[in-house]
Structure formats: C-alpha cells, structure tokens
Amino acid sequence: MSGSEMNVVRRSSPAAAGYDHHWFPYTPLPQRPVKPFGQAGLALSVIIDVRAAEWEDALPAVEVPGGRGQAPYPDYPRMSHREFGHRAGLFRLAGILRKAGVPWAAAVDVLTAEHYPRVLSLLQEEASEILAGGLSGSRAITSRMSEPEEEHYIAQTLERLECALGTRPQGWMSPQGSQSFRTPAILARHGVGYMADWANDEQPYAVTGADGQATGAGGLWSLPVSWELSDAASMFVRGVGPAAYVRAVLDAVDVLAEDSNRSPRTLCLHLHPWISGEPFRARAIRELVAQLASHPGVWWAPPGVIVERGRSAQR
C-alpha cells in the first residue's frame, strides 16, 4: 500500500476515544463535574494485603511475587518470604499504623481467614474494613476459567469469608489484580459494592457502561488503587529503596492535595506485610505514616467510605 493510500485509510477511519470493553466510558478527569465527595483535601486510604500463597507443584496462572521469583517446587525462598508477612510483618505494620492513629483496611483471602486464627483476630480487632481477596494469593481469576468456574470462585470466596468474619465483605480485591472480562458482572450479581483492581484514575467511579446503559454490573463501583506506589511495584519489583519510596509517596500526596482544591482526589496505598513489615523498611514506613498523619491536606477514610461519598456526590 502506498503512502497516499495509507493516508486515505487513516482519514476515513478516525480513531474514537474509548476502550475495547463496555464497562465504563472514557471520561477525562478535567471534564467531570466538580462535586466534593468528602471533606476538603485528599482522601487517603491504606489497604494491607493479607493473603497467603499455597505450596503448589504446578505453576499458577499468575506468578506470585516473593523470594527470588518463581522456582521449582518446593519453592522455599518464595514461600518462606511470603510467610514472613503472616508470622511477623503484619504485626509490625499494624503496630505502626495503630501508634499513628491511622485507619487501615485489609484485603484477606479465604486461606488466611480459615487457617490463621491469630491473624484473623487482629484484623477483626483493628482493621476498619475487610475486603474479599479471593480464595488464596496464588489462585488467580483468569479468562481460562469458564463462567461457571469463575462464578463458583467468587461465590465461594464471599460465602466462606462471611462465615469466618461474621459479616459479608462489600469490597473486592482480586489476587494480583486478576480478572476476566466477566468479573465485574459476576461481582455485582453477588452483591459486591466496589472493586479495587484498576489503577486508572484518581477518583472512584461507577461501572456504568460505555454508553451509559446497563452492563450487568448493577451498582458496582471501581476504587482506584495506586500500582506505582504499592510497595510491591516500587520496593520489591523495581528495587526502590525505603527512603526513596517515602519521598515518592509524599511527593504524590503534595500534588494530589493541591489538585484536590479544584476537584476531589483519592490515593489508596497498597502495602504488603512481607515487604513493608520487614525490619529494614519499618523505620521508613513509620516516618511515612507519621508525616501523612500530620499532613494538613489529607483526610483518612476506609475504602468503602470513599466509595460511598462518591456515590452520594453523583446523585
């Protein structure tokens, strides 16, 4: 095809803003109505990832981070690294947040809820909210599943967590952010109010459908959780040092707090006990939490509260 022919094709088939799915439309933040969904300032939330990985002799559909990376079974470096979070790291991290008076939420899987009673009691005593985190940290949702298989996975997660916790979680956070194209509709069918899997915004938003019509997701909302500022992406995957991580979060908070003077902003920090609970990172995390707790442009809230404020602002 000649250059002139290619130009004709481009002019006759202009690209339209949008996505290759129907869950929500493209809505750039500057074009949205300025409606506050809470107090003045940046809405800040912390989600601690309290999920266990299983010892498996077959590779999972999504690689579970930890240790030196995926290795042959039995993978002691990875599995013992992950187990540190449930044995020591979580208690150190919870203590830091408790001392600072900072509320926090937890994403919990069925494996943890059913097999780690001391961890479960800590979460029930101190977490301001508990999100459903799947069957385990190593069992991902993928498009390889049939719809009945995925439906069973989500139903089992919610039912077994409700049995262990005494209450049914309203929030959902998939292991490793894993989803299929069916996941939002299945979550909505099972009464989930919001999911925290997509990192594509600075405000919570309704999963309304690309054309504003029903999508099967009902009243489901999406709460963006920062991937770049998760300790897994920053300190574990990219090897960012603790001090540099603190600086990055504080820089982001300063910018978002300033931006929140024009329209609402939220930042959800996703922390893992097997990473941020390590002793050599504890001082930096303690310093970060103390500075955030005293930041004048921040108000703290559990994820569900931020989403509910967003719903109210949209009405």
Tab-separated table of C-alpha atoms in Angstrom:
chain	number	residue	atom	x	y	z
A	1	MET	CA	0.000	0.000	0.000
A	2	SER	CA	1.369	3.424	-0.965
A	3	GLY	CA	1.744	6.316	1.445
A	4	SER	CA	-1.166	8.206	-0.152
A	5	GLU	CA	-3.403	5.132	0.176
A	6	MET	CA	-2.463	4.771	3.865
A	7	ASN	CA	-3.377	8.428	4.455
A	8	VAL	CA	-6.786	7.838	2.873
A	9	VAL	CA	-7.378	4.897	5.192
A	10	ARG	CA	-6.409	6.939	8.232
A	11	ARG	CA	-8.678	9.862	7.268
A	12	SER	CA	-11.673	7.623	6.510
A	13	SER	CA	-11.309	5.619	9.749
A	14	PRO	CA	-10.575	8.106	12.521
A	15	ALA	CA	-9.845	6.674	15.950
A	16	ALA	CA	-12.513	7.336	18.554
A	17	ALA	CA	-11.812	7.713	22.254
A	18	GLY	CA	-12.892	4.573	24.024
A	19	TYR	CA	-11.965	1.075	25.101
A	20	ASP	CA	-12.280	-2.483	23.849
A	21	HIS	CA	-14.760	-3.247	26.649
A	22	HIS	CA	-18.158	-1.927	27.693
A	23	TRP	CA	-17.737	-1.430	31.435
A	24	PHE	CA	-17.244	2.335	31.505
A	25	PRO	CA	-16.755	5.232	29.082
A	26	TYR	CA	-13.670	7.362	28.580
A	27	THR	CA	-14.208	10.340	30.899
A	28	PRO	CA	-11.107	12.540	31.311
A	29	LEU	CA	-10.929	13.951	34.811
A	30	PRO	CA	-10.854	17.674	33.839
A	31	GLN	CA	-14.239	17.319	32.098
A	32	ARG	CA	-16.054	15.876	35.110
A	33	PRO	CA	-18.344	17.943	37.356
A	34	VAL	CA	-16.566	19.322	40.406
A	35	LYS	CA	-18.515	17.677	43.220
A	36	PRO	CA	-16.730	17.064	46.517
A	37	PHE	CA	-17.193	13.555	47.870
A	38	GLY	CA	-15.907	14.204	51.360
A	39	GLN	CA	-14.013	16.722	53.419
A	40	ALA	CA	-11.785	19.262	51.743
A	41	GLY	CA	-8.465	17.806	50.718
A	42	LEU	CA	-7.140	14.463	49.550
A	43	ALA	CA	-8.956	11.282	50.609
A	44	LEU	CA	-6.264	8.845	51.722
A	45	SER	CA	-6.676	5.144	52.403
A	46	VAL	CA	-4.335	2.275	53.272
A	47	ILE	CA	-5.067	-1.311	52.233
A	48	ILE	CA	-2.857	-4.006	53.744
A	49	ASP	CA	-2.658	-7.139	51.608
A	50	VAL	CA	-3.072	-10.093	53.987
A	51	ARG	CA	-3.080	-13.064	51.635
A	52	ALA	CA	-1.291	-16.396	51.801
A	53	ALA	CA	0.201	-18.319	48.903
A	54	GLU	CA	-0.182	-22.082	48.553
A	55	TRP	CA	2.587	-24.617	48.123
A	56	GLU	CA	1.928	-25.916	44.623
A	57	ASP	CA	3.874	-28.262	42.379
A	58	ALA	CA	2.266	-26.678	39.312
A	59	LEU	CA	2.850	-23.100	38.234
A	60	PRO	CA	-0.126	-20.806	38.986
A	61	ALA	CA	-1.836	-18.887	36.177
A	62	VAL	CA	-0.369	-15.636	37.553
A	63	GLU	CA	3.083	-15.600	39.110
A	64	VAL	CA	3.008	-14.904	42.841
A	65	PRO	CA	5.776	-12.444	43.822
A	66	GLY	CA	8.220	-13.161	46.595
A	67	GLY	CA	11.694	-14.568	47.187
A	68	ARG	CA	13.873	-14.719	44.082
A	69	GLY	CA	10.868	-15.258	41.811
A	70	GLN	CA	9.111	-18.409	40.624
A	71	ALA	CA	11.241	-21.515	41.198
A	72	PRO	CA	10.677	-25.278	41.080
A	73	TYR	CA	8.614	-26.927	43.811
A	74	PRO	CA	9.207	-26.788	46.760
A	75	ASP	CA	9.950	-23.076	46.395
A	76	TYR	CA	11.340	-22.329	49.866
A	77	PRO	CA	12.780	-18.847	49.145
A	78	ARG	CA	9.493	-17.505	47.802
A	79	MET	CA	7.160	-19.293	50.201
A	80	SER	CA	9.122	-18.517	53.370
A	81	HIS	CA	9.455	-14.905	52.264
A	82	ARG	CA	5.667	-14.670	51.881
A	83	GLU	CA	5.089	-16.450	55.194
A	84	PHE	CA	7.134	-13.794	56.996
A	85	GLY	CA	4.230	-11.404	56.497
A	86	HIS	CA	1.763	-13.603	58.390
A	87	ARG	CA	4.227	-14.522	61.151
A	88	ALA	CA	5.885	-11.168	61.855
A	89	GLY	CA	5.463	-8.409	59.262
A	90	LEU	CA	1.718	-7.868	59.681
A	91	PHE	CA	2.016	-7.324	63.430
A	92	ARG	CA	4.823	-4.785	62.990
A	93	LEU	CA	2.928	-2.914	60.262
A	94	ALA	CA	-0.316	-2.897	62.271
A	95	GLY	CA	1.588	-1.549	65.275
A	96	ILE	CA	2.986	1.350	63.221
A	97	LEU	CA	-0.486	2.313	61.990
A	98	ARG	CA	-2.021	1.863	65.446
A	99	LYS	CA	0.525	4.162	67.069
A	100	ALA	CA	-0.072	6.827	64.424
A	101	GLY	CA	-3.835	6.569	64.821
A	102	VAL	CA	-4.259	5.843	61.120
A	103	PRO	CA	-7.235	3.704	59.999
A	104	TRP	CA	-6.487	0.885	57.600
A	105	ALA	CA	-8.324	-1.767	55.621
A	106	ALA	CA	-7.239	-5.304	54.777
A	107	ALA	CA	-7.640	-7.472	51.694
A	108	VAL	CA	-7.995	-11.044	53.002
A	109	ASP	CA	-8.225	-14.378	51.263
A	110	VAL	CA	-10.083	-17.497	52.373
A	111	LEU	CA	-6.839	-19.361	53.066
A	112	THR	CA	-5.805	-16.762	55.632
A	113	ALA	CA	-9.259	-16.403	57.168
A	114	GLU	CA	-9.640	-20.145	57.707
A	115	HIS	CA	-6.106	-21.153	58.689
A	116	TYR	CA	-4.538	-18.192	60.528
A	117	PRO	CA	-6.754	-17.503	63.576
A	118	ARG	CA	-4.335	-15.036	65.213
A	119	VAL	CA	-4.115	-13.023	62.014
A	120	LEU	CA	-7.890	-13.076	61.666
A	121	SER	CA	-8.428	-11.858	65.221
A	122	LEU	CA	-6.003	-8.959	64.650
A	123	LEU	CA	-7.890	-7.926	61.523
A	124	GLN	CA	-11.251	-8.125	63.259
A	125	GLU	CA	-9.943	-6.059	66.167
A	126	GLU	CA	-8.057	-3.355	64.263
A	127	ALA	CA	-8.924	-3.180	60.556
A	128	SER	CA	-11.579	-0.575	59.778
A	129	GLU	CA	-12.769	-2.645	56.811
A	130	ILE	CA	-12.054	-6.041	55.267
A	131	LEU	CA	-12.131	-6.611	51.510
A	132	ALA	CA	-12.614	-10.010	49.906
A	133	GLY	CA	-9.292	-11.114	48.453
A	134	GLY	CA	-10.086	-14.381	46.671
A	135	LEU	CA	-9.541	-17.995	47.678
A	136	SER	CA	-5.787	-17.504	48.112
A	137	GLY	CA	-2.983	-15.242	46.967
A	138	SER	CA	-1.915	-17.854	44.425
A	139	ARG	CA	-5.321	-18.643	42.897
A	140	ALA	CA	-5.951	-16.007	40.270
A	141	ILE	CA	-9.046	-15.278	38.205
A	142	THR	CA	-8.307	-15.682	34.503
A	143	SER	CA	-10.111	-15.907	31.174
A	144	ARG	CA	-9.099	-19.563	31.099
A	145	MET	CA	-11.932	-20.150	33.561
A	146	SER	CA	-15.391	-20.909	32.288
A	147	GLU	CA	-18.138	-18.621	33.536
A	148	PRO	CA	-19.456	-21.257	35.990
A	149	GLU	CA	-15.917	-21.754	37.335
A	150	GLU	CA	-15.430	-18.037	37.907
A	151	GLU	CA	-18.915	-17.740	39.421
A	152	HIS	CA	-18.061	-20.563	41.827
A	153	TYR	CA	-14.727	-18.953	42.732
A	154	ILE	CA	-16.334	-15.620	43.635
A	155	ALA	CA	-19.332	-17.171	45.411
A	156	GLN	CA	-17.094	-19.454	47.479
A	157	THR	CA	-14.820	-16.572	48.434
A	158	LEU	CA	-17.674	-14.392	49.678
A	159	GLU	CA	-19.540	-17.175	51.451
A	160	ARG	CA	-16.510	-18.595	53.259
A	161	LEU	CA	-15.231	-15.163	54.259
A	162	GLU	CA	-18.673	-14.270	55.597
A	163	CYS	CA	-18.621	-17.471	57.653
A	164	ALA	CA	-15.144	-16.707	59.041
A	165	LEU	CA	-15.666	-12.982	59.614
A	166	GLY	CA	-19.303	-12.930	60.656
A	167	THR	CA	-20.056	-10.290	58.005
A	168	ARG	CA	-20.012	-10.264	54.215
A	169	PRO	CA	-17.333	-8.046	52.611
A	170	GLN	CA	-18.625	-5.259	50.387
A	171	GLY	CA	-15.284	-4.605	48.716
A	172	TRP	CA	-13.333	-6.926	46.404
A	173	MET	CA	-9.624	-7.008	45.555
A	174	SER	CA	-8.544	-9.813	43.233
A	175	PRO	CA	-5.254	-11.676	43.774
A	176	GLN	CA	-2.629	-9.843	41.694
A	177	GLY	CA	-5.427	-7.704	40.242
A	178	SER	CA	-6.559	-10.692	38.164
A	179	GLN	CA	-9.871	-10.503	36.295
A	180	SER	CA	-11.630	-11.799	33.225
A	181	PHE	CA	-13.973	-9.739	31.044
A	182	ARG	CA	-16.861	-11.237	33.051
A	183	THR	CA	-15.608	-10.378	36.535
A	184	PRO	CA	-17.425	-7.061	37.164
A	185	ALA	CA	-20.813	-8.561	36.259
A	186	ILE	CA	-20.250	-11.614	38.468
A	187	LEU	CA	-19.145	-9.449	41.392
A	188	ALA	CA	-22.278	-7.328	41.027
A	189	ARG	CA	-24.521	-10.395	40.895
A	190	HIS	CA	-23.112	-11.444	44.248
A	191	GLY	CA	-23.746	-8.099	45.901
A	192	VAL	CA	-20.222	-6.654	45.860
A	193	GLY	CA	-20.367	-2.850	46.123
A	194	TYR	CA	-16.946	-1.950	44.757
A	195	MET	CA	-13.730	-3.464	43.452
A	196	ALA	CA	-10.192	-2.226	43.981
A	197	ASP	CA	-8.410	-3.784	40.999
A	198	TRP	CA	-7.989	-0.966	38.466
A	199	ALA	CA	-5.325	1.744	38.804
A	200	ASN	CA	-6.643	4.044	36.080
A	201	ASP	CA	-7.920	7.120	37.928
A	202	GLU	CA	-7.692	9.480	40.913
A	203	GLN	CA	-11.399	9.312	41.805
A	204	PRO	CA	-13.777	6.421	42.439
A	205	TYR	CA	-16.233	5.923	39.595
A	206	ALA	CA	-19.325	3.931	38.684
A	207	VAL	CA	-19.050	0.957	36.345
A	208	THR	CA	-21.883	2.390	34.270
A	209	GLY	CA	-21.296	1.097	30.766
A	210	ALA	CA	-19.618	2.796	27.830
A	211	ASP	CA	-22.912	4.206	26.551
A	212	GLY	CA	-24.460	4.895	29.948
A	213	GLN	CA	-26.661	1.820	29.613
A	214	ALA	CA	-26.883	-1.200	31.895
A	215	THR	CA	-23.875	-3.512	31.708
A	216	GLY	CA	-24.880	-6.216	34.139
A	217	ALA	CA	-22.612	-4.648	36.763
A	218	GLY	CA	-25.521	-3.043	38.619
A	219	GLY	CA	-24.347	-0.587	41.263
A	220	LEU	CA	-20.715	-1.712	41.162
A	221	TRP	CA	-18.047	0.958	41.581
A	222	SER	CA	-14.313	0.994	40.983
A	223	LEU	CA	-11.931	2.379	43.597
A	224	PRO	CA	-8.544	3.116	42.001
A	225	VAL	CA	-5.537	1.804	43.931
A	226	SER	CA	-2.112	3.157	43.001
A	227	TRP	CA	0.017	0.477	41.350
A	228	GLU	CA	3.149	2.640	41.037
A	229	LEU	CA	3.062	3.482	44.756
A	230	SER	CA	2.327	-0.011	46.025
A	231	ASP	CA	5.286	-1.389	47.936
A	232	ALA	CA	5.228	-4.458	45.664
A	233	ALA	CA	5.682	-2.439	42.469
A	234	SER	CA	8.096	0.050	43.989
A	235	MET	CA	10.274	-1.599	46.594
A	236	PHE	CA	10.051	-5.239	45.533
A	237	VAL	CA	9.770	-5.246	41.729
A	238	ARG	CA	11.748	-2.089	40.921
A	239	GLY	CA	14.067	-2.192	43.937
A	240	VAL	CA	13.286	1.340	45.117
A	241	GLY	CA	14.950	1.998	48.484
A	242	PRO	CA	12.786	2.710	51.559
A	243	ALA	CA	13.806	6.383	51.801
A	244	ALA	CA	13.130	6.956	48.095
A	245	TYR	CA	9.769	5.238	48.449
A	246	VAL	CA	8.788	7.572	51.283
A	247	ARG	CA	9.786	10.582	49.198
A	248	ALA	CA	7.757	9.356	46.209
A	249	VAL	CA	4.602	8.900	48.295
A	250	LEU	CA	4.989	12.296	49.977
A	251	ASP	CA	5.554	13.997	46.620
A	252	ALA	CA	2.418	12.354	45.249
A	253	VAL	CA	0.382	13.378	48.293
A	254	ASP	CA	1.540	17.000	47.995
A	255	VAL	CA	0.493	17.153	44.333
A	256	LEU	CA	-2.826	15.396	44.882
A	257	ALA	CA	-3.659	17.533	47.929
A	258	GLU	CA	-3.081	20.659	45.839
A	259	ASP	CA	-5.151	19.249	42.968
A	260	SER	CA	-7.969	18.432	45.387
A	261	ASN	CA	-8.560	22.174	45.793
A	262	ARG	CA	-10.010	22.056	42.258
A	263	SER	CA	-11.734	18.669	42.265
A	264	PRO	CA	-11.800	15.607	44.556
A	265	ARG	CA	-8.811	13.281	44.634
A	266	THR	CA	-8.117	9.995	46.368
A	267	LEU	CA	-4.999	7.910	46.932
A	268	CYS	CA	-5.128	4.301	48.076
A	269	LEU	CA	-1.803	2.862	49.214
A	270	HIS	CA	-1.462	-0.908	48.846
A	271	LEU	CA	1.028	-2.380	51.338
A	272	HIS	CA	2.182	-5.966	51.865
A	273	PRO	CA	3.373	-7.192	55.293
A	274	TRP	CA	6.051	-9.413	53.763
A	275	ILE	CA	7.547	-6.260	52.191
A	276	SER	CA	6.747	-3.208	54.334
A	277	GLY	CA	6.789	-5.279	57.528
A	278	GLU	CA	10.486	-6.138	57.086
A	279	PRO	CA	12.652	-4.579	59.853
A	280	PHE	CA	14.913	-2.622	57.494
A	281	ARG	CA	11.867	-0.903	55.979
A	282	ALA	CA	9.965	-0.336	59.229
A	283	ARG	CA	11.627	2.972	60.138
A	284	ALA	CA	10.876	4.455	56.723
A	285	ILE	CA	7.255	3.252	56.813
A	286	ARG	CA	6.876	4.657	60.341
A	287	GLU	CA	8.243	8.015	59.155
A	288	LEU	CA	5.928	7.983	56.134
A	289	VAL	CA	2.819	7.235	58.196
A	290	ALA	CA	3.703	9.927	60.764
A	291	GLN	CA	4.140	12.556	58.067
A	292	LEU	CA	0.928	11.558	56.320
A	293	ALA	CA	-0.971	11.600	59.627
A	294	SER	CA	0.065	15.224	60.197
A	295	HIS	CA	-0.444	16.388	56.600
A	296	PRO	CA	-2.955	19.285	56.590
A	297	GLY	CA	-4.345	18.449	53.158
A	298	VAL	CA	-5.328	14.847	53.920
A	299	TRP	CA	-8.404	13.177	55.364
A	300	TRP	CA	-8.319	9.477	56.162
A	301	ALA	CA	-11.109	7.080	55.330
A	302	PRO	CA	-11.611	3.356	54.696
A	303	PRO	CA	-12.086	2.428	51.022
A	304	GLY	CA	-15.812	1.776	51.423
A	305	VAL	CA	-16.391	5.220	52.908
A	306	ILE	CA	-14.616	6.907	49.982
A	307	VAL	CA	-16.745	4.956	47.506
A	308	GLU	CA	-19.957	5.805	49.362
A	309	ARG	CA	-19.025	9.502	49.328
A	310	GLY	CA	-18.507	9.178	45.579
A	311	ARG	CA	-21.939	7.605	45.164
A	312	SER	CA	-23.523	10.411	47.167
A	313	ALA	CA	-21.796	13.088	45.091
A	314	GLN	CA	-23.093	11.524	41.876
A	315	ARG	CA	-26.732	11.538	42.988
